[in-house]
Amino acid sequence: MGRRKKIVQECEKLMDKPEQIRNIAIAAHVDHGKTTLTDNLLAGAGMISQDTAGQQLAMDTEEDEQERGITIDAANVSMTHEYEGTNHLVNLIDTPGHVDFGGDVTRAMRAVDGALVVVDAVEGAMPQTETVLRQALREGVKPALFINKVDRLISELQEGPEEMQERLLDVISDVNELIRGMTQDYEDRDWTVSVEDGTVAFGSALYKWGVSAPSMAETGVGFSEVIEMERNDQRKELHEQSPLSDVVLDMVCEHFPDPLDAQPRRIPTIWRGDDESELAIDMREVDDDGAVVFMATDISMDPHAGEIATGRVFSGTIRKGQELYVSGTAGKNRVQSVGVFMGGEREEVDRVPAGNIAAVTGLKDAIAGSTVSSVEMTPFESIEHISEPVITKSVEAQTMDDLPKLIETLRQVSKEDPTIRIEINEDTGEHLISGQGELHLEVITQRIERNQGIPVITGEPIVVYRESPTAQSREVEGISPNRHNRFYMSVEPLSEDIVELLKLGEATMDMPELERREALMEAGMDKDTAQNVEHIYGSNILIDDTKGIQHLNETMELVIEGLEESLDDGPLAAEPVEGALLRLHDARLHEDAIHRGPAQVIPAVREAVHRALIDAEIRLLEPIQNVRIDVPNEHMGAASGEIQGRRGRVDDMYQEGDLMVVEGIAPVDEMIGFSSDIRSATEGRASWNTENAGFRVLADNLQTEMITEIRERKGMKLELPPSVDYI
């Protein structure tokens, strides 16, 4: 029997014992060593050879991941580990670190109960470390810390025991500060990490050794031995005496919660259904005889098996041949096969019970984020991605024959990666892909060419803008084409706190009214306004301030349709509107239903919304990014000049080790092509990263120019309405 088959059988035996299961994700800033660490764990579990671990990057299964040397897709693997005489099943997800693929991290956190955060000992906690911690803690996932690349402190920076200890303690306190800041609302969650508790480990994924407080007590290998053996080039002996995989997997088994401990705490966070119902009890108790509840967190394509939905089984047992509901779609899907992932390979099994991560085929209607169940149920909370698309490219097939295949592939892409937005422009025939950054779009378009064999032509990157009101408007009138229906509306800007709340999905129309009202009032909305919320669309709110108007109830659906349409393309440049509070004050409706149909109401509402927005001095917002550049002292001026020369602002400069760190913000539009410019400005010695930081109002002197440029690109008429005289 092959080694792999044997591991699959071991996993199958343990699937029914939730107290022996650990579902974990490995998350970190880009290049801090997640995939190299995962190789060590796979080698420790006997799944790949010890000799190639660290170079093999077994979890980077796609060709482009190996070429670029970064993880692009989250990859799953199930392995076993014996700890204190008991065998444990560890379902692990290796997640990407690059900011452009942050969506994969958010989705992975829904499937797991513990997050192993990896931090580079030399670089310390970086912006993306903060982001992955926030993603984990928002999902109720418990963190532990592994400080990687400790060998570099000894061999490259030649640090002695005291300096090293100081540096490592700094990293731990930085991480704990982040954890404290993000869990202060929960009294029951002191999830800070500490060396004494054993929730921190140190080591080198490249040289395969690791230490932690419990391992030092057991093996007698402490920091003084580590320093001595590293300096004497005895890394092999160090690995044999204190192997990294044992140190990390022991920590995982000891400190991460099993599903029985995690699900009662996580279900109320991610599910808004009735917590007294039988279904809620099944999920809290991880009952494998209960109704099937499965959350798909990832969709991938297998050329032979078709679509594979990977996700967490919260209750019940998934088997081949079951017919299951998929939230948001009609009818049922039949499960064709069930399996577990072993890196790039999927191994079929007979069944996967509650508390495990499963790979299921046959769920053709599922997308990443779908709730799949054997009974009709309230779906899980949607997975809220922290950042939104900021860059768009047009994609066209080189030959007309490939067009149907391209459309099909683009649909598939948006199913697999919900952080990608696909828009097909009926007027120009263009297909627009919007993503998190230049690299994100480059990878997607390359994969369309490589995996689907469709040669495509891509346009220049276009930046996504928003429109937002900046003042309070008067009450304005919108009249229907037949002059029989009138709507009276006004607009005012929403506060930043409320916009943030809406973007994070913490106040939605799916929530019970009382909960929604409380959430809005907590964020600063007054009671009367919060009571009259009629609709929430993106980060905009419609308030119904009307009193007893005949026929308004049956017309409200059309009013909302007109509202959504007018907010999707704002009056300045047909870009989406955000942060607007719209009030419907009054309406005059024709008593005959035939005279107040969609063709009358929608244009009237659209006119009222756009006129009110213009009166509220709507302006264009541009996306901005936080920029951090690490650079040797002599190139600091050139690095800060690169930010300032791009309409950016330098917020901070400080020394960290032997490098200077320059931090600031700059518009996404100006950051296109930044990588080649910063390399030439600093002779290739700078390392940098960017992180999306939302939108800000574009400078007044650039508004007209930018609006004209966008209108021209979209084929709209170039003159703005005369009432836009405030820009």
Coordinates of N, CA, C and O in Angstrom, one line a residue, residues 19-22 24 26 37 40-41 44-45 79-90 92 116 142 144-146 197-202 210-219 241-258:
E19 N -12.7 15.7 18.9 CA -11.8 16.2 19.9 C -10.3 16.0 19.5 O -9.4 16.6 20.0
Q20 N -10.1 15.2 18.4 CA -8.7 15.0 17.9 C -8.5 15.7 16.6 O -7.5 15.5 16.0
I21 N -9.4 16.6 16.2 CA -9.3 17.3 14.9 C -8.8 18.7 15.2 O -9.3 19.4 16.1
R22 N -7.9 19.2 14.4 CA -7.5 20.6 14.4 C -7.6 21.2 13.0 O -7.0 20.7 12.1
I24 N -6.7 24.3 10.8 CA -5.8 25.5 11.0 C -5.5 26.1 9.7 O -5.5 25.5 8.6
I26 N -2.4 28.7 7.9 CA -1.1 29.4 8.1 C -1.2 30.7 7.4 O -1.5 30.7 6.2
L37 N 7.4 26.6 5.6 CA 7.0 26.0 6.9 C 6.0 24.8 6.6 O 6.2 23.8 7.2
N40 N 7.8 21.7 5.8 CA 8.3 21.0 6.9 C 7.2 20.2 7.6 O 7.5 19.1 8.0
L41 N 6.0 20.7 7.7 CA 5.0 20.0 8.4 C 4.6 18.8 7.6 O 4.3 17.7 8.1
G44 N 7.2 16.3 8.1 CA 7.1 15.7 9.4 C 6.0 14.6 9.5 O 6.1 13.6 10.2
A45 N 5.0 14.8 8.6 CA 3.8 13.9 8.6 C 4.1 12.8 7.6 O 3.3 11.9 7.4
M79 N -3.4 16.0 7.4 CA -2.2 15.1 7.8 C -2.5 14.7 9.2 O -3.4 15.2 9.9
T80 N -1.7 13.7 9.7 CA -1.9 13.2 11.1 C -0.6 13.5 11.9 O 0.5 13.6 11.3
H81 N -0.8 13.7 13.2 CA 0.3 13.9 14.1 C 0.0 13.4 15.4 O -1.0 13.6 16.0
E82 N 1.0 12.6 16.0 CA 0.8 12.0 17.3 C 1.3 13.0 18.3 O 2.5 13.5 18.3
Y83 N 0.5 13.3 19.3 CA 0.9 14.2 20.4 C 0.4 13.6 21.7 O -0.8 13.3 21.9
E84 N 1.3 13.4 22.7 CA 1.0 12.8 24.0 C 0.3 11.5 23.8 O -0.7 11.3 24.5
G85 N 0.8 10.7 22.9 CA 0.2 9.3 22.8 C -1.1 9.3 22.0 O -1.7 8.2 21.9
T86 N -1.7 10.4 21.6 CA -2.9 10.4 20.8 C -2.7 10.9 19.4 O -2.0 11.9 19.2
N87 N -3.3 10.2 18.4 CA -3.1 10.7 17.1 C -4.1 11.8 16.8 O -5.3 11.7 17.1
H88 N -3.7 12.9 16.1 CA -4.5 14.0 15.8 C -4.6 14.1 14.3 O -3.6 13.9 13.6
L89 N -5.8 14.6 13.8 CA -5.9 14.9 12.4 C -5.8 16.4 12.2 O -6.6 17.2 12.9
V90 N -4.9 16.9 11.4 CA -4.7 18.3 11.2 C -5.1 18.7 9.8 O -4.4 18.2 8.8
L92 N -5.0 21.5 7.2 CA -4.3 22.8 7.2 C -4.5 23.5 5.9 O -4.7 22.8 4.8
L116 N -2.2 30.0 12.5 CA -0.7 30.1 12.9 C -0.2 31.3 12.1 O 0.0 31.2 10.9
K142 N -8.7 31.5 16.6 CA -7.6 31.8 17.7 C -6.2 31.8 17.1 O -5.9 30.8 16.4
A144 N -1.9 31.7 17.0 CA -0.7 31.4 17.7 C 0.4 31.9 16.8 O 0.2 32.2 15.7
L145 N 1.7 32.0 17.4 CA 2.7 32.8 16.6 C 3.9 31.9 16.4 O 4.4 31.2 17.3
F146 N 4.4 31.9 15.2 CA 5.7 31.2 14.9 C 6.6 32.3 14.3 O 6.3 32.9 13.3
D197 N 3.3 30.2 27.9 CA 2.2 29.3 27.7 C 2.4 28.3 26.6 O 1.7 27.4 26.4
G198 N 3.5 28.6 25.8 CA 3.7 27.7 24.7 C 3.0 28.0 23.4 O 2.9 27.2 22.5
T199 N 2.4 29.3 23.3 CA 1.7 29.7 22.1 C 2.6 30.5 21.2 O 2.2 31.1 20.2
V200 N 4.0 30.5 21.5 CA 4.9 31.1 20.6 C 6.0 30.1 20.3 O 6.5 29.4 21.3
A201 N 6.4 29.9 19.1 CA 7.5 29.0 18.7 C 8.5 29.8 17.9 O 8.1 30.8 17.2
F202 N 9.8 29.4 17.9 CA 10.8 30.1 17.1 C 11.5 29.1 16.2 O 11.6 27.9 16.6
G210 N 13.2 24.0 15.1 CA 12.4 24.9 15.8 C 12.5 24.7 17.3 O 12.8 23.6 17.7
V211 N 12.2 25.7 18.1 CA 12.1 25.6 19.5 C 10.9 26.3 20.1 O 10.5 27.3 19.5
S212 N 10.5 25.8 21.3 CA 9.4 26.6 22.0 C 9.7 26.2 23.5 O 10.5 25.3 23.8
A213 N 9.0 26.9 24.4 CA 9.2 26.6 25.8 C 9.0 25.1 26.1 O 9.9 24.5 26.7
P214 N 7.9 24.5 25.7 CA 7.7 23.0 26.0 C 8.8 22.2 25.3 O 9.3 21.2 25.9
S215 N 9.2 22.5 24.1 CA 10.2 21.7 23.4 C 11.6 21.8 24.1 O 12.3 20.8 24.2
M216 N 11.9 23.0 24.6 CA 13.2 23.2 25.3 C 13.2 22.3 26.6 O 14.2 21.7 26.9
A217 N 12.1 22.2 27.3 CA 12.0 21.4 28.5 C 12.2 19.9 28.1 O 12.8 19.2 28.9
E218 N 11.7 19.6 27.0 CA 11.7 18.1 26.6 C 13.0 17.7 26.0 O 13.6 16.7 26.3
T219 N 13.6 18.6 25.1 CA 14.8 18.1 24.4 C 16.1 18.7 24.9 O 17.2 18.2 24.6
Q241 N 17.8 17.1 16.4 CA 17.5 17.1 17.9 C 16.2 17.9 18.2 O 15.5 17.6 19.2
S242 N 15.9 18.9 17.4 CA 14.7 19.7 17.7 C 13.9 20.0 16.3 O 14.0 21.1 15.8
P243 N 13.3 19.0 15.7 CA 12.7 19.2 14.4 C 11.5 20.2 14.5 O 10.7 20.1 15.4
L244 N 11.5 21.1 13.5 CA 10.5 22.1 13.5 C 9.1 21.5 13.4 O 8.2 22.0 14.1
S245 N 8.8 20.5 12.6 CA 7.5 20.0 12.5 C 6.9 19.5 13.8 O 5.7 19.8 14.1
D246 N 7.7 18.9 14.7 CA 7.2 18.4 15.9 C 6.8 19.6 16.8 O 5.8 19.6 17.5
V247 N 7.7 20.6 16.9 CA 7.5 21.8 17.7 C 6.2 22.5 17.3 O 5.3 22.7 18.2
V248 N 6.0 22.7 16.0 CA 4.8 23.4 15.5 C 3.5 22.6 15.7 O 2.5 23.0 16.2
L249 N 3.6 21.3 15.3 CA 2.4 20.5 15.3 C 2.0 20.2 16.8 O 0.8 20.0 17.1
D250 N 3.0 20.1 17.7 CA 2.6 19.9 19.1 C 1.9 21.1 19.6 O 0.9 21.0 20.3
M251 N 2.4 22.3 19.2 CA 1.7 23.6 19.6 C 0.3 23.6 19.1 O -0.7 24.0 19.8
V252 N 0.1 23.2 17.8 CA -1.2 23.1 17.2 C -2.2 22.2 18.0 O -3.3 22.6 18.3
C253 N -1.7 21.0 18.3 CA -2.6 20.1 19.0 C -2.9 20.5 20.4 O -4.0 20.3 20.9
E254 N -1.9 21.2 21.1 CA -2.1 21.6 22.5 C -2.9 22.8 22.6 O -3.8 22.9 23.4
H255 N -2.7 23.8 21.7 CA -3.3 25.1 22.0 C -4.4 25.5 21.1 O -5.1 26.5 21.4
F256 N -4.6 24.9 19.9 CA -5.7 25.3 19.1 C -7.0 24.5 19.4 O -6.9 23.4 19.8
P257 N -8.1 25.2 19.4 CA -9.4 24.5 19.8 C -9.8 23.4 18.8 O -9.5 23.5 17.6
D258 N -10.4 22.4 19.3 CA -11.0 21.4 18.4 C -12.4 21.9 18.1 O -12.9 22.8 18.7

